[in-house]
Amino acid sequence: MPTLGEVAAAVKSANAGASMMTFDIVFADERTYEEMLARGAVTAEAVGGLYRIDPTGIAVYPCRPVLTIKITIPRRSANGGPDETDFDGVQQFAPLLDLPV
Amino acid sequence: MVAPVRLLANCVVGLGFSAHGFELGLEREPHLIGCDAGSADFGPGYLGSGRDPKSRISVMRDLRLMLEGARRLDVPLVFGSCGGAGAQPHVAGYLKMIQELAAESDQHFRVALVHADQPADYLHAAVDAGRIRPLGVFPELSHEDIDSSAAIVAMMGAGPLVAALDAGADVVLAGRCADPAIFACGALRAGVAAGPAWHAAKSIDKGYLATQTPREGSPVLATVDDDGFVIEPMKPGVVCTTRTVAQVTMHENPDPFYVTQPTGAISTQSAHYEQLDGGRVRVTGSEWVAAERPSVKLEGARLVGYRSIMIAGIRDPRLLARLDEFLVDYRRLLERVAASLGIAPERWTLRFRSYGRNGVMGDLEPLIDDMPHEIGLVVDVVADDQDVATALVGRAGPTGSRYDFTGRLGGGGNFAYPFSPNVLSLGPVFEWSAWHVLDLDDENEPFRVELVDV
């Protein structure tokens, strides 16, 4: 089974405010985008499993105009506090690359 | 139908932009030049400390070029979230730099400072009136949160910026500010419909992110009227595509189709993006959903202590093979050192950051069992006093480097230090004390315009 890192054109993470983080998974063409949506590969459950967080707090938005699946999750701790490891949140996408799709 | 309004945007003050592209942008005779100057992404440390995440050298370069261009055309120049966090020391720092630049070129003009700092009394009353709600996963704001904050700012929308322009400002130095408001104020003041005005502003508020080549990209120009807007890059060879422009509204936003602002939300649900020649993109169908009641975001920072750190490289495979056990012992040994120095446990916290293993993702690292051939160990102490943090990290070096374990062959020491001195005092550490929404009757109420003629 291919992984998300193999089929996506871009996988990005960033803060969405201090208490949330957002992932943008961009596909190169409509066919791949539709296929990924149809297969239900990127779900709140799958992402929750990867990041060990409750899926009910995860929002998944398909964004057809930009061939992107957007996922928003709560942060472990508010950005830039004493426990921070990545205050922009820009490296937190890495586990998504290995998600089987 | 209003005449089209042209808005010229760079990305962030201090990040640099193409001087040639900016000059070409000026030739298009923009009605307003703007640039974002801050972000909460850097964390609460800059709001709490009053420092700017960008260096004076980088900021001065960008301010000099933009100020010179705006004065030559005699059009307003707007900076939002000045100095990184947009509190009083940040805005004051920007005013000082603008005054220096004005003196350099013997220019005289009117500056409007738009203060975003929120007095404690005002916030206490708002809490009592039930006008403050938490954002995201933050708890309710308490009176104690307000009193323990080093600074609390509110994020302004376009209203206070329009007020500053109405007061005759040539340069607006705004405190904490919603990024699109920096540009929306120009279009709204000219009477452009809110849908295209706000969406155009949002599309250029990250400057070069609207282009295909962010490294080359800034500045970008938006030409907006009631029917829609066109986004175009100013530097030759740079291209905006329907996709790069559409993606900007998703950037750092939890919801891809709604971008919430103090007086409503930009809805891109029905937006249509059309590729034009010259790397330009035309956007129509943008909508503005007015809020029932205005509201602004509050950001507050609270001091949690003072940090000192040490960076130690570990290459000994035998120590790496038992790293977890070592870190448990190491913590215990440092607790004994603290006790011997009379430092009570509640006065300090210790974090080990093992770069090469879980430094980036912490407890969430799925590959925690893959031990690399070397580790960059950061010993991180936060204490209620800088000297206490420095003393404990000072003792952490020899304590860890001399740690003995079964099978140890590298008798000289366990830690490779890259830096001399190896104990780094990093100063105050902050956390967000407020990340809330304040409901208002008038979006301008929490902000104060101060005019300074230079």
JSON list of C-alpha atoms in Angstrom, two decimals, chain A residues 9 12 14-20 22 24 26-28 50-52 61-68 70 72 74 76 78-88 91-92 94-95, chain B residues 40-44 135-138 242-243 246-247 250-257 273 297 304 307 351 353 355 358-366 380 382 429-432 435:
[
{"chain": "A", "resi": 9, "resn": "ALA", "atom": "CA", "xyz": [2.35, 16.84, -3.79]},
{"chain": "A", "resi": 12, "resn": "LYS", "atom": "CA", "xyz": [2.48, 20.90, 5.48]},
{"chain": "A", "resi": 14, "resn": "ALA", "atom": "CA", "xyz": [1.51, 25.09, 10.82]},
{"chain": "A", "resi": 15, "resn": "ASN", "atom": "CA", "xyz": [-0.07, 26.68, 13.86]},
{"chain": "A", "resi": 16, "resn": "ALA", "atom": "CA", "xyz": [-3.66, 27.81, 13.52]},
{"chain": "A", "resi": 17, "resn": "GLY", "atom": "CA", "xyz": [-3.62, 30.10, 16.51]},
{"chain": "A", "resi": 18, "resn": "ALA", "atom": "CA", "xyz": [-1.84, 29.19, 19.74]},
{"chain": "A", "resi": 19, "resn": "SER", "atom": "CA", "xyz": [-3.92, 26.17, 20.66]},
{"chain": "A", "resi": 20, "resn": "MET", "atom": "CA", "xyz": [-4.51, 24.49, 17.29]},
{"chain": "A", "resi": 22, "resn": "THR", "atom": "CA", "xyz": [-3.36, 22.58, 10.94]},
{"chain": "A", "resi": 24, "resn": "ASP", "atom": "CA", "xyz": [-2.56, 20.89, 4.51]},
{"chain": "A", "resi": 26, "resn": "VAL", "atom": "CA", "xyz": [-2.06, 18.95, -1.30]},
{"chain": "A", "resi": 27, "resn": "PHE", "atom": "CA", "xyz": [-2.52, 16.69, -4.34]},
{"chain": "A", "resi": 28, "resn": "ALA", "atom": "CA", "xyz": [-1.08, 17.34, -7.79]},
{"chain": "A", "resi": 50, "resn": "LEU", "atom": "CA", "xyz": [-0.83, 8.74, 14.46]},
{"chain": "A", "resi": 51, "resn": "TYR", "atom": "CA", "xyz": [-0.74, 11.63, 16.90]},
{"chain": "A", "resi": 52, "resn": "ARG", "atom": "CA", "xyz": [-2.35, 9.73, 19.79]},
{"chain": "A", "resi": 61, "resn": "TYR", "atom": "CA", "xyz": [-11.99, 19.61, 5.50]},
{"chain": "A", "resi": 62, "resn": "PRO", "atom": "CA", "xyz": [-11.84, 18.57, 1.83]},
{"chain": "A", "resi": 63, "resn": "CYS", "atom": "CA", "xyz": [-11.01, 21.72, -0.18]},
{"chain": "A", "resi": 64, "resn": "ARG", "atom": "CA", "xyz": [-11.70, 20.98, -3.83]},
{"chain": "A", "resi": 65, "resn": "PRO", "atom": "CA", "xyz": [-10.63, 24.37, -5.29]},
{"chain": "A", "resi": 66, "resn": "VAL", "atom": "CA", "xyz": [-7.06, 23.78, -4.12]},
{"chain": "A", "resi": 67, "resn": "LEU", "atom": "CA", "xyz": [-7.06, 19.93, -4.27]},
{"chain": "A", "resi": 68, "resn": "THR", "atom": "CA", "xyz": [-6.24, 19.86, -0.59]},
{"chain": "A", "resi": 70, "resn": "LYS", "atom": "CA", "xyz": [-7.05, 20.12, 5.48]},
{"chain": "A", "resi": 72, "resn": "THR", "atom": "CA", "xyz": [-7.02, 20.76, 12.17]},
{"chain": "A", "resi": 74, "resn": "PRO", "atom": "CA", "xyz": [-5.57, 20.66, 19.03]},
{"chain": "A", "resi": 76, "resn": "ARG", "atom": "CA", "xyz": [-0.38, 19.39, 22.93]},
{"chain": "A", "resi": 78, "resn": "ALA", "atom": "CA", "xyz": [-0.17, 26.29, 23.65]},
{"chain": "A", "resi": 79, "resn": "ASN", "atom": "CA", "xyz": [2.61, 27.45, 21.36]},
{"chain": "A", "resi": 80, "resn": "GLY", "atom": "CA", "xyz": [5.83, 28.86, 22.76]},
{"chain": "A", "resi": 81, "resn": "GLY", "atom": "CA", "xyz": [5.30, 27.77, 26.38]},
{"chain": "A", "resi": 82, "resn": "PRO", "atom": "CA", "xyz": [7.93, 26.02, 28.52]},
{"chain": "A", "resi": 83, "resn": "ASP", "atom": "CA", "xyz": [7.16, 22.56, 27.03]},
{"chain": "A", "resi": 84, "resn": "GLU", "atom": "CA", "xyz": [7.37, 23.70, 23.38]},
{"chain": "A", "resi": 85, "resn": "THR", "atom": "CA", "xyz": [9.36, 21.67, 20.87]},
{"chain": "A", "resi": 86, "resn": "ASP", "atom": "CA", "xyz": [8.31, 23.44, 17.65]},
{"chain": "A", "resi": 87, "resn": "PHE", "atom": "CA", "xyz": [6.72, 26.85, 18.19]},
{"chain": "A", "resi": 88, "resn": "ASP", "atom": "CA", "xyz": [5.66, 27.33, 14.54]},
{"chain": "A", "resi": 91, "resn": "GLN", "atom": "CA", "xyz": [7.82, 19.95, 11.48]},
{"chain": "A", "resi": 92, "resn": "GLN", "atom": "CA", "xyz": [4.85, 18.15, 13.03]},
{"chain": "A", "resi": 94, "resn": "ALA", "atom": "CA", "xyz": [6.36, 14.18, 9.45]},
{"chain": "A", "resi": 95, "resn": "PRO", "atom": "CA", "xyz": [4.37, 11.17, 10.78]},
{"chain": "B", "resi": 40, "resn": "ALA", "atom": "CA", "xyz": [1.84, 35.15, 17.52]},
{"chain": "B", "resi": 41, "resn": "ASP", "atom": "CA", "xyz": [3.65, 32.19, 15.96]},
{"chain": "B", "resi": 42, "resn": "PHE", "atom": "CA", "xyz": [6.83, 33.15, 17.76]},
{"chain": "B", "resi": 43, "resn": "GLY", "atom": "CA", "xyz": [5.07, 32.32, 21.01]},
{"chain": "B", "resi": 44, "resn": "PRO", "atom": "CA", "xyz": [4.33, 34.49, 24.06]},
{"chain": "B", "resi": 135, "resn": "LEU", "atom": "CA", "xyz": [-10.61, 30.44, 22.03]},
{"chain": "B", "resi": 136, "resn": "GLY", "atom": "CA", "xyz": [-9.56, 26.94, 20.99]},
{"chain": "B", "resi": 137, "resn": "VAL", "atom": "CA", "xyz": [-8.81, 24.77, 24.00]},
{"chain": "B", "resi": 138, "resn": "PHE", "atom": "CA", "xyz": [-8.06, 27.53, 26.54]},
{"chain": "B", "resi": 242, "resn": "THR", "atom": "CA", "xyz": [-5.26, 30.28, -9.13]},
{"chain": "B", "resi": 243, "resn": "ARG", "atom": "CA", "xyz": [-3.99, 27.70, -6.67]},
{"chain": "B", "resi": 246, "resn": "ALA", "atom": "CA", "xyz": [-6.58, 30.29, -3.18]},
{"chain": "B", "resi": 247, "resn": "GLN", "atom": "CA", "xyz": [-4.15, 28.62, -0.78]},
{"chain": "B", "resi": 250, "resn": "MET", "atom": "CA", "xyz": [-6.07, 28.45, 4.10]},
{"chain": "B", "resi": 251, "resn": "HIS", "atom": "CA", "xyz": [-2.70, 29.37, 5.52]},
{"chain": "B", "resi": 252, "resn": "GLU", "atom": "CA", "xyz": [-2.53, 29.14, 9.34]},
{"chain": "B", "resi": 253, "resn": "ASN", "atom": "CA", "xyz": [-6.31, 29.13, 9.43]},
{"chain": "B", "resi": 254, "resn": "PRO", "atom": "CA", "xyz": [-8.27, 26.31, 11.08]},
{"chain": "B", "resi": 255, "resn": "ASP", "atom": "CA", "xyz": [-11.12, 26.48, 8.52]},
{"chain": "B", "resi": 256, "resn": "PRO", "atom": "CA", "xyz": [-10.25, 26.77, 4.81]},
{"chain": "B", "resi": 257, "resn": "PHE", "atom": "CA", "xyz": [-13.34, 28.67, 3.70]},
{"chain": "B", "resi": 273, "resn": "TYR", "atom": "CA", "xyz": [-10.33, 32.02, -9.40]},
{"chain": "B", "resi": 297, "resn": "LYS", "atom": "CA", "xyz": [-9.03, 38.41, 20.04]},
{"chain": "B", "resi": 304, "resn": "VAL", "atom": "CA", "xyz": [6.70, 31.48, 34.20]},
{"chain": "B", "resi": 307, "resn": "ARG", "atom": "CA", "xyz": [15.67, 29.58, 31.61]},
{"chain": "B", "resi": 351, "resn": "ARG", "atom": "CA", "xyz": [13.41, 19.10, 30.83]},
{"chain": "B", "resi": 353, "resn": "ARG", "atom": "CA", "xyz": [15.38, 17.39, 25.02]},
{"chain": "B", "resi": 355, "resn": "TYR", "atom": "CA", "xyz": [17.70, 15.86, 19.62]},
{"chain": "B", "resi": 358, "resn": "ASN", "atom": "CA", "xyz": [12.42, 12.97, 20.14]},
{"chain": "B", "resi": 359, "resn": "GLY", "atom": "CA", "xyz": [13.55, 16.58, 20.27]},
{"chain": "B", "resi": 360, "resn": "VAL", "atom": "CA", "xyz": [11.04, 17.67, 17.63]},
{"chain": "B", "resi": 361, "resn": "MET", "atom": "CA", "xyz": [7.96, 15.67, 18.58]},
{"chain": "B", "resi": 362, "resn": "GLY", "atom": "CA", "xyz": [8.46, 14.92, 22.27]},
{"chain": "B", "resi": 363, "resn": "ASP", "atom": "CA", "xyz": [6.22, 12.19, 23.62]},
{"chain": "B", "resi": 364, "resn": "LEU", "atom": "CA", "xyz": [4.40, 11.93, 20.30]},
{"chain": "B", "resi": 365, "resn": "GLU", "atom": "CA", "xyz": [7.43, 10.66, 18.39]},
{"chain": "B", "resi": 366, "resn": "PRO", "atom": "CA", "xyz": [6.44, 7.35, 16.76]},
{"chain": "B", "resi": 380, "resn": "ASP", "atom": "CA", "xyz": [16.72, 22.79, 30.03]},
{"chain": "B", "resi": 382, "resn": "VAL", "atom": "CA", "xyz": [13.38, 26.89, 34.17]},
{"chain": "B", "resi": 429, "resn": "VAL", "atom": "CA", "xyz": [10.18, 32.40, 29.82]},
{"chain": "B", "resi": 430, "resn": "PHE", "atom": "CA", "xyz": [6.52, 33.18, 29.18]},
{"chain": "B", "resi": 431, "resn": "GLU", "atom": "CA", "xyz": [3.30, 31.30, 28.49]},
{"chain": "B", "resi": 432, "resn": "TRP", "atom": "CA", "xyz": [0.01, 32.51, 27.00]},
{"chain": "B", "resi": 435, "resn": "TRP", "atom": "CA", "xyz": [-6.06, 33.60, 24.21]}
]
